[in-house]
Amino acid sequence: MTKRQRIVVVGHGMVGHRFAQAAIERGLTETHDVLVLGEEPRAAYDRVALTSWFGAGSDALSLLPGGEYDDPRVRLVLDSVVTEVDRAARTVTVVSPPSAADDLLANPGAVTVHEYDVLVLATGAAPFVPPVEGRGKDGCFVYRTIEDLEAIRAASEAATSGVVIGGGLLGLEAANALVQLGLETHVVEMAPRLMPVQVDDAAGATLVRHIERLGVTVHTGVVTEEIEGGSSVTGLRVRPAGTEEGAPTEVVDAQVVVFSAGIRPRDALARECDLEVAPRGGVLVDEQCRTADPHVFAIGECAAPGGTMYGLVAPGYAMAEVVVDALLDGPGTFTGADMSTKLKLLGVDVASFGDAFATTDGALELTYADAVAGVYKKLVVAESGVGDGSFRLLGGILVGDASAYGILRPMVSSGLALPANPEQLILPVGTGGGLQLGMPDEAQVCSCNDVTKADILHAVTEQGCESVADVKQCTRAGSTCGSCVATVKNVIEDHFASVGKVVDKGLCEHFRLTRQELFDVVAVHGYRRFDDIVAAHGTGRGCDVCKPAIASILASQTSTHILEPATAELQDTNDAYLANIQRNGTYSVVPRIPGGEITPDKLIVIGEVAKDYGLYTKITGGQRIDLFGARMEQLPAIWKRLVDAGFESGHAYGKSLRTVKSCVGSTWCRFGVQDSVGLAIALELRYRGLRSPHKLKGGVSGCARECAEARGKDFGVIATEKGWNLYVGGNGGATPAHARLLAGDLDTATLVSYLDRFLMYYVRTADRLQRTSTWIEQLEGGLDRVREVVVDDSLGLGADLEAEMARHVGGYEDEWRATLEDPAKLERFVSFVNAPDTPDPTIAFTTERDQIQPIAPALIPVGAPA
């Protein structure tokens, strides 16, 4: 029997995590055990989206939320600092604090030695702090880890202004963080423009105009001479770049200074064990990412394939896959990386790809600039060399409008010939531009995960994928930075169209418009009748798809009672009778019990109603009591008894809010830190009756023990010592989804405003019968887009969305009570029009466990009594 090999991975950042994932997925763990040693106290998280931590918290960034891999042959140990590599003995020495896991707990703070057959160095990089006088003062920080962000946030509470040293990608992300913390923000960059590695002077100037409109002051072409203050920072003294000491200086007031001036490979372990490093740092590795020692590999930012250190996550992911392939005796090689970048920095779209600076011989530049709109686009092209006068795309830069990135970047790697007038690719639609070109199958669509168009097509044709969410799961395309999601969607839809599968986005055969488009049409034109809508925008008489959807749209926009003449005949069975029909033709009655809190008197009324009408009773999973077996003509009488006792409809029949589940919270529980019951009741009463594309469920937990299971709900709230964490996009059912953190440590007023915005944004834009989880997954930008709209108010819709919710809250009326008060509505609740007091003879029951049970009509013997 072959002895199992042991792989030790040093580092559990994004690249180390990717290696472990690939080892599991590609079968390497069938022959190898993997030990991953992470230096930080938490598992790998998304450093690309680090700034979102301020609104979303750690959970939303985590790449391994449970802290363990599904495969037991991969073991993760955190808080583990590797201090020595003994290549001769093939061992690593680890120092772990008392909080470390597994066998290290038995020896707190112990020095532990682990043997390896294969060592993978994934130690990443460290921030570079230039040797500026005063850099050690209180108030100076780097921007690399969640712990760094925690320290910056704490310092910002007592500060009014901050400055970021470095105007590159990370510097602008750090500036965004300071803006979110409410500080007057400055960016200091030694180069004559922002993002000097990615964009040219013209693009940099456009970017500066965008950023300064947001209140950020930009200082380019300056060097930092000194950080002023005593023990704490009070300001930053700068002078023009290229001048000598003694030249005129300027002081930028600041109590917080963030260094983001680049990174340096963390290659100390390699140096200490005599592995060769590149002149500018980084462990020298070959095309399989193997060092001079055949048992040692290096991947990610600590590695230097061919002497080049890559500071982006996509090349690191590629290296991780190459090493797994090498250990499986595969042919994979690392021959370089796509350094293309597309980001939204301080709300501004910025993209750079290929040979953006026209360094290739014979390169030509095409530029389009609109200073008023804040748009700059540049294409770098060269003759294709095939003798027909055609050109190929080498690279480009996009600022202010990066919508063409998804089609342009793959054209660089594919060598696809450009049209006769390549300027059409960057000119606005309506001025001769907007041309879209197809891409070859070998074109790379997702650079982060190296997914080609062919990979996506294979997922669609061979693996049954029919949506972006499906393709993400199968290929990982669009699951890292998200910039390629729109292209992935286009590839899927173009394929379906090419094989004759109609990609119909319309609501149904009667409307070519989507639900979102119909929502906007109703809002703009003020329609109140289905007939008017179908006459203006549809065909035919409607169906059981479009009628309930439009009824929901009308109800959500106008707070109209669901049984008003304009909407009553549009409803499906459940909404039509304000109750859920059961298998034997009877109905269930579900009164609302906000937060699960109920008085003894109300409990008695429910018991009396159930006893008097012979109903089956059941406590549901949503903290409500369900009464089954009511005949249609009995419903109004049952409702009256319940309404008189203070109950109202629980909307179990509607695509609307069902419940907001809660634990007992701080009122009773010794672990509770907030009043979860009080908040659950307030939220359920606020959002009751809100008509939406699909049913909605909420939950509020009074502490992190999560007894209300809030993260399994469309919106979930979990108490913290500082306030509330808001999670969105969860659900149970046939396709369970775990809610993800939208914003953390919120006060109650902010929580409610964010929830108002989230729910109304969902109601406005989701498709018919689309749960919040699927809506977020298929929304371009996913949760980040939701956060931009809801938390950052990037579209300026916050006040409108809150006003719409306020209108709903102000116009709410109980549907049961309103029906009881309207004789016209009551007329529908009879089994037989010509004999209204006659019960339906097909309804029958048997008895089990002292309660009635339905007998389906098909099972009732002929002539049996009703």
mmCIF file of C-alpha atoms in Angstrom, residues 186-464:
data_model
loop_
_atom_site.group_PDB
_atom_site.id
_atom_site.type_symbol
_atom_site.label_atom_id
_atom_site.label_comp_id
_atom_site.label_asym_id
_atom_site.label_seq_id
_atom_site.Cartn_x
_atom_site.Cartn_y
_atom_site.Cartn_z
ATOM 1 C CA HIS A 186 -6.813 63.300 1.455
ATOM 2 C CA VAL A 187 -4.783 61.121 -0.923
ATOM 3 C CA VAL A 188 -1.059 61.785 -1.380
ATOM 4 C CA GLU A 189 0.678 60.233 -4.411
ATOM 5 C CA MET A 190 4.290 60.777 -5.497
ATOM 6 C CA ALA A 191 3.547 60.036 -9.180
ATOM 7 C CA PRO A 192 1.986 62.770 -11.315
ATOM 8 C CA ARG A 193 -1.328 60.844 -11.485
ATOM 9 C CA LEU A 194 -3.452 58.405 -9.524
ATOM 10 C CA MET A 195 -3.138 54.688 -10.261
ATOM 11 C CA PRO A 196 0.146 55.232 -12.129
ATOM 12 C CA VAL A 197 0.603 51.515 -12.857
ATOM 13 C CA GLN A 198 -2.821 51.108 -14.479
ATOM 14 C CA VAL A 199 -3.825 54.366 -16.183
ATOM 15 C CA ASP A 200 -2.258 57.148 -18.219
ATOM 16 C CA ASP A 201 -2.208 60.886 -17.499
ATOM 17 C CA ALA A 202 -5.531 61.654 -19.206
ATOM 18 C CA ALA A 203 -7.314 58.816 -17.435
ATOM 19 C CA GLY A 204 -5.739 59.839 -14.147
ATOM 20 C CA ALA A 205 -7.021 63.403 -14.572
ATOM 21 C CA THR A 206 -10.538 62.094 -15.264
ATOM 22 C CA LEU A 207 -10.340 59.906 -12.177
ATOM 23 C CA VAL A 208 -9.240 62.845 -10.025
ATOM 24 C CA ARG A 209 -12.241 64.902 -11.145
ATOM 25 C CA HIS A 210 -14.584 62.072 -10.180
ATOM 26 C CA ILE A 211 -12.990 61.559 -6.779
ATOM 27 C CA GLU A 212 -12.787 65.246 -5.884
ATOM 28 C CA ARG A 213 -16.537 65.566 -6.531
ATOM 29 C CA LEU A 214 -16.965 63.123 -3.658
ATOM 30 C CA GLY A 215 -15.087 65.435 -1.306
ATOM 31 C CA VAL A 216 -11.699 63.695 -1.391
ATOM 32 C CA THR A 217 -8.726 66.030 -1.840
ATOM 33 C CA VAL A 218 -6.048 64.613 -4.149
ATOM 34 C CA HIS A 219 -2.377 65.634 -3.969
ATOM 35 C CA THR A 220 -0.349 64.168 -6.854
ATOM 36 C CA GLY A 221 3.311 64.762 -7.644
ATOM 37 C CA VAL A 222 4.256 65.237 -3.993
ATOM 38 C CA VAL A 223 6.451 63.330 -1.528
ATOM 39 C CA THR A 224 5.890 63.002 2.190
ATOM 40 C CA GLU A 225 8.631 64.750 4.122
ATOM 41 C CA GLU A 226 7.439 64.187 7.692
ATOM 42 C CA ILE A 227 4.508 63.059 9.789
ATOM 43 C CA GLU A 228 3.964 65.801 12.323
ATOM 44 C CA GLY A 229 2.829 65.692 15.930
ATOM 45 C CA GLY A 230 4.125 64.584 19.311
ATOM 46 C CA SER A 231 3.294 61.004 20.194
ATOM 47 C CA SER A 232 0.174 61.208 17.992
ATOM 48 C CA VAL A 233 -0.300 62.344 14.414
ATOM 49 C CA THR A 234 -1.472 65.903 13.778
ATOM 50 C CA GLY A 235 -0.610 66.265 10.115
ATOM 51 C CA LEU A 236 1.484 65.379 7.110
ATOM 52 C CA ARG A 237 4.156 67.660 5.655
ATOM 53 C CA VAL A 238 4.618 67.264 1.871
ATOM 54 C CA ARG A 239 6.702 68.908 -0.851
ATOM 55 C CA PRO A 240 6.674 68.712 -4.650
ATOM 56 C CA ALA A 241 8.282 65.567 -6.055
ATOM 57 C CA GLY A 242 11.702 66.186 -7.571
ATOM 58 C CA THR A 243 12.541 69.091 -5.258
ATOM 59 C CA GLU A 244 15.319 69.088 -2.674
ATOM 60 C CA GLU A 245 14.848 69.239 1.068
ATOM 61 C CA GLY A 246 14.209 72.811 2.098
ATOM 62 C CA ALA A 247 11.823 73.435 -0.785
ATOM 63 C CA PRO A 248 8.437 74.989 0.094
ATOM 64 C CA THR A 249 6.179 72.488 1.881
ATOM 65 C CA GLU A 250 2.495 72.087 2.614
ATOM 66 C CA VAL A 251 0.918 70.618 5.726
ATOM 67 C CA VAL A 252 -2.128 68.385 5.376
ATOM 68 C CA ASP A 253 -4.091 68.222 8.631
ATOM 69 C CA ALA A 254 -4.777 64.652 9.716
ATOM 70 C CA GLN A 255 -5.161 62.563 12.840
ATOM 71 C CA VAL A 256 -5.120 59.291 10.903
ATOM 72 C CA VAL A 257 -2.453 58.319 8.367
ATOM 73 C CA VAL A 258 -2.804 55.161 6.300
ATOM 74 C CA PHE A 259 0.205 53.829 4.393
ATOM 75 C CA SER A 260 -0.750 52.168 1.123
ATOM 76 C CA ALA A 261 2.410 52.662 -0.878
ATOM 77 C CA GLY A 262 2.747 49.176 -2.286
ATOM 78 C CA ILE A 263 3.626 45.702 -1.049
ATOM 79 C CA ARG A 264 6.739 43.590 -0.633
ATOM 80 C CA PRO A 265 6.873 39.774 -0.897
ATOM 81 C CA ARG A 266 7.037 37.955 2.409
ATOM 82 C CA ASP A 267 9.999 35.792 1.479
ATOM 83 C CA ALA A 268 11.891 35.752 4.802
ATOM 84 C CA LEU A 269 11.317 32.020 5.374
ATOM 85 C CA ALA A 270 12.752 31.260 1.943
ATOM 86 C CA ARG A 271 15.782 33.462 2.531
ATOM 87 C CA GLU A 272 16.474 31.878 5.921
ATOM 88 C CA CYS A 273 16.462 28.356 4.465
ATOM 89 C CA ASP A 274 18.702 29.442 1.563
ATOM 90 C CA LEU A 275 16.147 29.365 -1.226
ATOM 91 C CA GLU A 276 16.962 31.760 -4.039
ATOM 92 C CA VAL A 277 14.947 34.973 -4.272
ATOM 93 C CA ALA A 278 14.520 37.475 -7.092
ATOM 94 C CA PRO A 279 16.510 40.739 -7.074
ATOM 95 C CA ARG A 280 13.349 42.702 -6.161
ATOM 96 C CA GLY A 281 12.089 40.071 -3.756
ATOM 97 C CA GLY A 282 9.955 36.987 -4.093
ATOM 98 C CA VAL A 283 10.885 33.307 -4.088
ATOM 99 C CA LEU A 284 12.294 32.301 -7.468
ATOM 100 C CA VAL A 285 10.249 29.469 -8.973
ATOM 101 C CA ASP A 286 10.042 27.737 -12.323
ATOM 102 C CA GLU A 287 7.036 27.397 -14.620
ATOM 103 C CA GLN A 288 5.506 24.835 -12.241
ATOM 104 C CA CYS A 289 6.060 27.221 -9.305
ATOM 105 C CA ARG A 290 8.728 24.857 -7.913
ATOM 106 C CA THR A 291 11.808 26.257 -6.204
ATOM 107 C CA ALA A 292 15.330 24.917 -6.604
ATOM 108 C CA ASP A 293 14.323 22.422 -3.908
ATOM 109 C CA PRO A 294 12.017 19.928 -5.679
ATOM 110 C CA HIS A 295 9.982 19.459 -2.490
ATOM 111 C CA VAL A 296 9.207 23.180 -2.047
ATOM 112 C CA PHE A 297 6.785 25.296 -4.075
ATOM 113 C CA ALA A 298 5.836 28.983 -3.759
ATOM 114 C CA ILE A 299 2.589 30.602 -4.938
ATOM 115 C CA GLY A 300 0.945 34.005 -4.813
ATOM 116 C CA GLU A 301 2.549 37.284 -3.869
ATOM 117 C CA CYS A 302 5.536 35.646 -2.140
ATOM 118 C CA ALA A 303 6.549 33.945 -5.392
ATOM 119 C CA ALA A 304 8.470 35.345 -8.349
ATOM 120 C CA PRO A 305 8.005 33.139 -11.422
ATOM 121 C CA GLY A 306 10.740 34.112 -13.858
ATOM 122 C CA GLY A 307 11.786 36.832 -11.412
ATOM 123 C CA THR A 308 8.448 38.685 -11.541
ATOM 124 C CA MET A 309 6.263 39.196 -8.486
ATOM 125 C CA TYR A 310 2.536 39.501 -9.272
ATOM 126 C CA GLY A 311 0.474 41.613 -6.873
ATOM 127 C CA LEU A 312 -3.015 40.517 -7.939
ATOM 128 C CA VAL A 313 -5.132 37.589 -6.822
ATOM 129 C CA ALA A 314 -5.760 36.127 -10.281
ATOM 130 C CA PRO A 315 -2.100 35.165 -10.916
ATOM 131 C CA GLY A 316 -1.979 33.649 -7.429
ATOM 132 C CA TYR A 317 -5.020 31.518 -8.174
ATOM 133 C CA ALA A 318 -3.387 30.371 -11.409
ATOM 134 C CA MET A 319 -0.220 29.395 -9.530
ATOM 135 C CA ALA A 320 -2.249 27.394 -6.987
ATOM 136 C CA GLU A 321 -3.868 25.416 -9.804
ATOM 137 C CA VAL A 322 -0.481 24.847 -11.470
ATOM 138 C CA VAL A 323 1.022 23.345 -8.303
ATOM 139 C CA VAL A 324 -1.943 21.020 -7.799
ATOM 140 C CA ASP A 325 -1.558 19.968 -11.424
ATOM 141 C CA ALA A 326 2.173 19.348 -10.935
ATOM 142 C CA LEU A 327 1.511 17.160 -7.889
ATOM 143 C CA LEU A 328 -0.958 15.172 -9.991
ATOM 144 C CA ASP A 329 1.778 14.726 -12.640
ATOM 145 C CA GLY A 330 -0.087 17.024 -14.990
ATOM 146 C CA PRO A 331 1.342 19.281 -17.707
ATOM 147 C CA GLY A 332 0.180 22.611 -16.255
ATOM 148 C CA THR A 333 2.600 25.525 -16.405
ATOM 149 C CA PHE A 334 2.539 29.154 -15.317
ATOM 150 C CA THR A 335 3.636 31.333 -18.212
ATOM 151 C CA GLY A 336 2.540 34.741 -16.985
ATOM 152 C CA ALA A 337 -0.720 36.319 -15.961
ATOM 153 C CA ASP A 338 -3.422 38.630 -17.120
ATOM 154 C CA MET A 339 -2.892 41.796 -15.097
ATOM 155 C CA SER A 340 -6.156 43.342 -16.233
ATOM 156 C CA THR A 341 -8.095 45.220 -13.595
ATOM 157 C CA LYS A 342 -11.682 46.373 -13.309
ATOM 158 C CA LEU A 343 -12.805 48.002 -10.097
ATOM 159 C CA LYS A 344 -15.236 50.535 -8.752
ATOM 160 C CA LEU A 345 -13.122 52.972 -6.775
ATOM 161 C CA LEU A 346 -15.016 55.500 -4.685
ATOM 162 C CA GLY A 347 -17.999 54.848 -6.926
ATOM 163 C CA VAL A 348 -16.032 55.333 -10.176
ATOM 164 C CA ASP A 349 -15.642 52.531 -12.736
ATOM 165 C CA VAL A 350 -11.980 52.059 -13.665
ATOM 166 C CA ALA A 351 -10.570 49.368 -15.938
ATOM 167 C CA SER A 352 -7.155 48.695 -17.424
ATOM 168 C CA PHE A 353 -6.257 45.713 -19.578
ATOM 169 C CA GLY A 354 -3.538 44.406 -21.849
ATOM 170 C CA ASP A 355 -0.855 46.770 -23.131
ATOM 171 C CA ALA A 356 -2.556 49.860 -21.726
ATOM 172 C CA PHE A 357 0.524 52.069 -22.246
ATOM 173 C CA ALA A 358 1.214 51.135 -25.900
ATOM 174 C CA THR A 359 4.673 49.675 -25.276
ATOM 175 C CA THR A 360 4.380 47.231 -28.193
ATOM 176 C CA ASP A 361 6.220 48.205 -31.373
ATOM 177 C CA GLY A 362 3.836 49.714 -33.910
ATOM 178 C CA ALA A 363 1.098 50.289 -31.327
ATOM 179 C CA LEU A 364 -1.465 53.006 -32.082
ATOM 180 C CA GLU A 365 -3.841 54.716 -29.660
ATOM 181 C CA LEU A 366 -7.520 55.604 -30.109
ATOM 182 C CA THR A 367 -9.014 57.816 -27.411
ATOM 183 C CA TYR A 368 -12.433 59.173 -26.545
ATOM 184 C CA ALA A 369 -12.887 61.724 -23.776
ATOM 185 C CA ASP A 370 -15.951 63.516 -22.441
ATOM 186 C CA ALA A 371 -14.848 65.816 -19.627
ATOM 187 C CA VAL A 372 -18.422 66.864 -18.859
ATOM 188 C CA ALA A 373 -19.637 63.281 -18.394
ATOM 189 C CA GLY A 374 -16.377 62.254 -16.738
ATOM 190 C CA VAL A 375 -15.649 59.510 -19.273
ATOM 191 C CA TYR A 376 -12.271 58.560 -20.740
ATOM 192 C CA LYS A 377 -11.650 55.569 -22.997
ATOM 193 C CA LYS A 378 -8.502 54.482 -24.796
ATOM 194 C CA LEU A 379 -7.824 51.513 -27.061
ATOM 195 C CA VAL A 380 -4.316 50.404 -28.010
ATOM 196 C CA VAL A 381 -4.277 48.622 -31.380
ATOM 197 C CA ALA A 382 -1.739 47.284 -33.858
ATOM 198 C CA GLU A 383 -1.853 45.888 -37.371
ATOM 199 C CA SER A 384 -2.880 42.241 -37.318
ATOM 200 C CA GLY A 385 -0.103 41.275 -39.725
ATOM 201 C CA VAL A 386 -2.262 39.151 -41.991
ATOM 202 C CA GLY A 387 -1.986 41.587 -44.877
ATOM 203 C CA ASP A 388 -5.613 42.647 -45.097
ATOM 204 C CA GLY A 389 -5.196 45.976 -43.326
ATOM 205 C CA SER A 390 -7.035 44.773 -40.222
ATOM 206 C CA PHE A 391 -6.062 45.613 -36.662
ATOM 207 C CA ARG A 392 -5.965 43.662 -33.414
ATOM 208 C CA LEU A 393 -6.552 44.946 -29.906
ATOM 209 C CA LEU A 394 -3.546 45.142 -27.558
ATOM 210 C CA GLY A 395 -5.087 46.831 -24.516
ATOM 211 C CA GLY A 396 -6.987 49.790 -23.206
ATOM 212 C CA ILE A 397 -8.098 52.026 -20.367
ATOM 213 C CA LEU A 398 -11.661 52.872 -19.327
ATOM 214 C CA VAL A 399 -12.630 55.453 -16.709
ATOM 215 C CA GLY A 400 -16.159 56.538 -15.842
ATOM 216 C CA ASP A 401 -17.776 53.946 -18.116
ATOM 217 C CA ALA A 402 -16.302 50.446 -18.086
ATOM 218 C CA SER A 403 -19.322 48.693 -19.585
ATOM 219 C CA ALA A 404 -17.283 47.576 -22.622
ATOM 220 C CA TYR A 405 -14.635 45.851 -20.483
ATOM 221 C CA GLY A 406 -16.349 42.475 -20.650
ATOM 222 C CA ILE A 407 -16.102 42.334 -24.443
ATOM 223 C CA LEU A 408 -12.818 44.193 -24.922
ATOM 224 C CA ARG A 409 -10.541 42.325 -22.511
ATOM 225 C CA PRO A 410 -11.179 38.866 -24.045
ATOM 226 C CA MET A 411 -10.446 40.331 -27.462
ATOM 227 C CA VAL A 412 -6.858 40.983 -26.374
ATOM 228 C CA SER A 413 -6.110 37.331 -25.599
ATOM 229 C CA SER A 414 -8.106 35.993 -28.551
ATOM 230 C CA GLY A 415 -6.472 38.134 -31.235
ATOM 231 C CA LEU A 416 -9.909 38.717 -32.770
ATOM 232 C CA ALA A 417 -9.732 41.105 -35.733
ATOM 233 C CA LEU A 418 -11.207 44.520 -35.040
ATOM 234 C CA PRO A 419 -13.887 46.084 -37.239
ATOM 235 C CA ALA A 420 -12.888 48.451 -39.995
ATOM 236 C CA ASN A 421 -13.683 51.351 -37.681
ATOM 237 C CA PRO A 422 -12.417 50.216 -34.263
ATOM 238 C CA GLU A 423 -13.432 53.530 -32.682
ATOM 239 C CA GLN A 424 -16.981 52.138 -32.715
ATOM 240 C CA LEU A 425 -15.988 50.035 -29.716
ATOM 241 C CA ILE A 426 -15.593 53.064 -27.448
ATOM 242 C CA LEU A 427 -17.879 55.707 -28.954
ATOM 243 C CA PRO A 428 -21.253 56.173 -27.217
ATOM 244 C CA VAL A 429 -24.336 54.561 -28.715
ATOM 245 C CA GLY A 430 -26.002 57.083 -31.000
ATOM 246 C CA THR A 431 -22.719 58.478 -32.311
ATOM 247 C CA GLY A 432 -21.779 55.454 -34.365
ATOM 248 C CA GLY A 433 -20.591 53.408 -31.424
ATOM 249 C CA GLY A 434 -21.855 50.616 -29.281
ATOM 250 C CA LEU A 435 -20.778 47.821 -31.627
ATOM 251 C CA GLN A 436 -20.666 44.416 -29.919
ATOM 252 C CA LEU A 437 -18.467 41.620 -31.256
ATOM 253 C CA GLY A 438 -18.593 37.932 -30.597
ATOM 254 C CA MET A 439 -15.619 36.283 -28.935
ATOM 255 C CA PRO A 440 -13.930 32.993 -29.789
ATOM 256 C CA ASP A 441 -14.360 29.996 -27.513
ATOM 257 C CA GLU A 442 -10.784 30.214 -26.235
ATOM 258 C CA ALA A 443 -11.255 33.802 -25.015
ATOM 259 C CA GLN A 444 -10.804 34.155 -21.289
ATOM 260 C CA VAL A 445 -13.966 35.540 -19.705
ATOM 261 C CA CYS A 446 -13.037 35.357 -16.013
ATOM 262 C CA SER A 447 -9.396 36.231 -15.373
ATOM 263 C CA CYS A 448 -9.644 35.693 -11.604
ATOM 264 C CA ASN A 449 -10.527 32.018 -12.062
ATOM 265 C CA ASP A 450 -9.177 31.433 -15.595
ATOM 266 C CA VAL A 451 -12.548 30.530 -17.083
ATOM 267 C CA THR A 452 -12.881 30.679 -20.849
ATOM 268 C CA LYS A 453 -15.953 31.041 -22.994
ATOM 269 C CA ALA A 454 -15.543 27.350 -23.844
ATOM 270 C CA ASP A 455 -15.673 26.455 -20.142
ATOM 271 C CA ILE A 456 -18.944 28.359 -19.775
ATOM 272 C CA LEU A 457 -20.438 26.763 -22.862
ATOM 273 C CA HIS A 458 -19.444 23.328 -21.555
ATOM 274 C CA ALA A 459 -21.208 24.090 -18.271
ATOM 275 C CA VAL A 460 -24.325 25.090 -20.208
ATOM 276 C CA THR A 461 -24.369 22.271 -22.763
ATOM 277 C CA GLU A 462 -22.967 19.383 -20.718
ATOM 278 C CA GLN A 463 -23.738 20.233 -17.096
ATOM 279 C CA GLY A 464 -27.227 21.659 -17.495
#
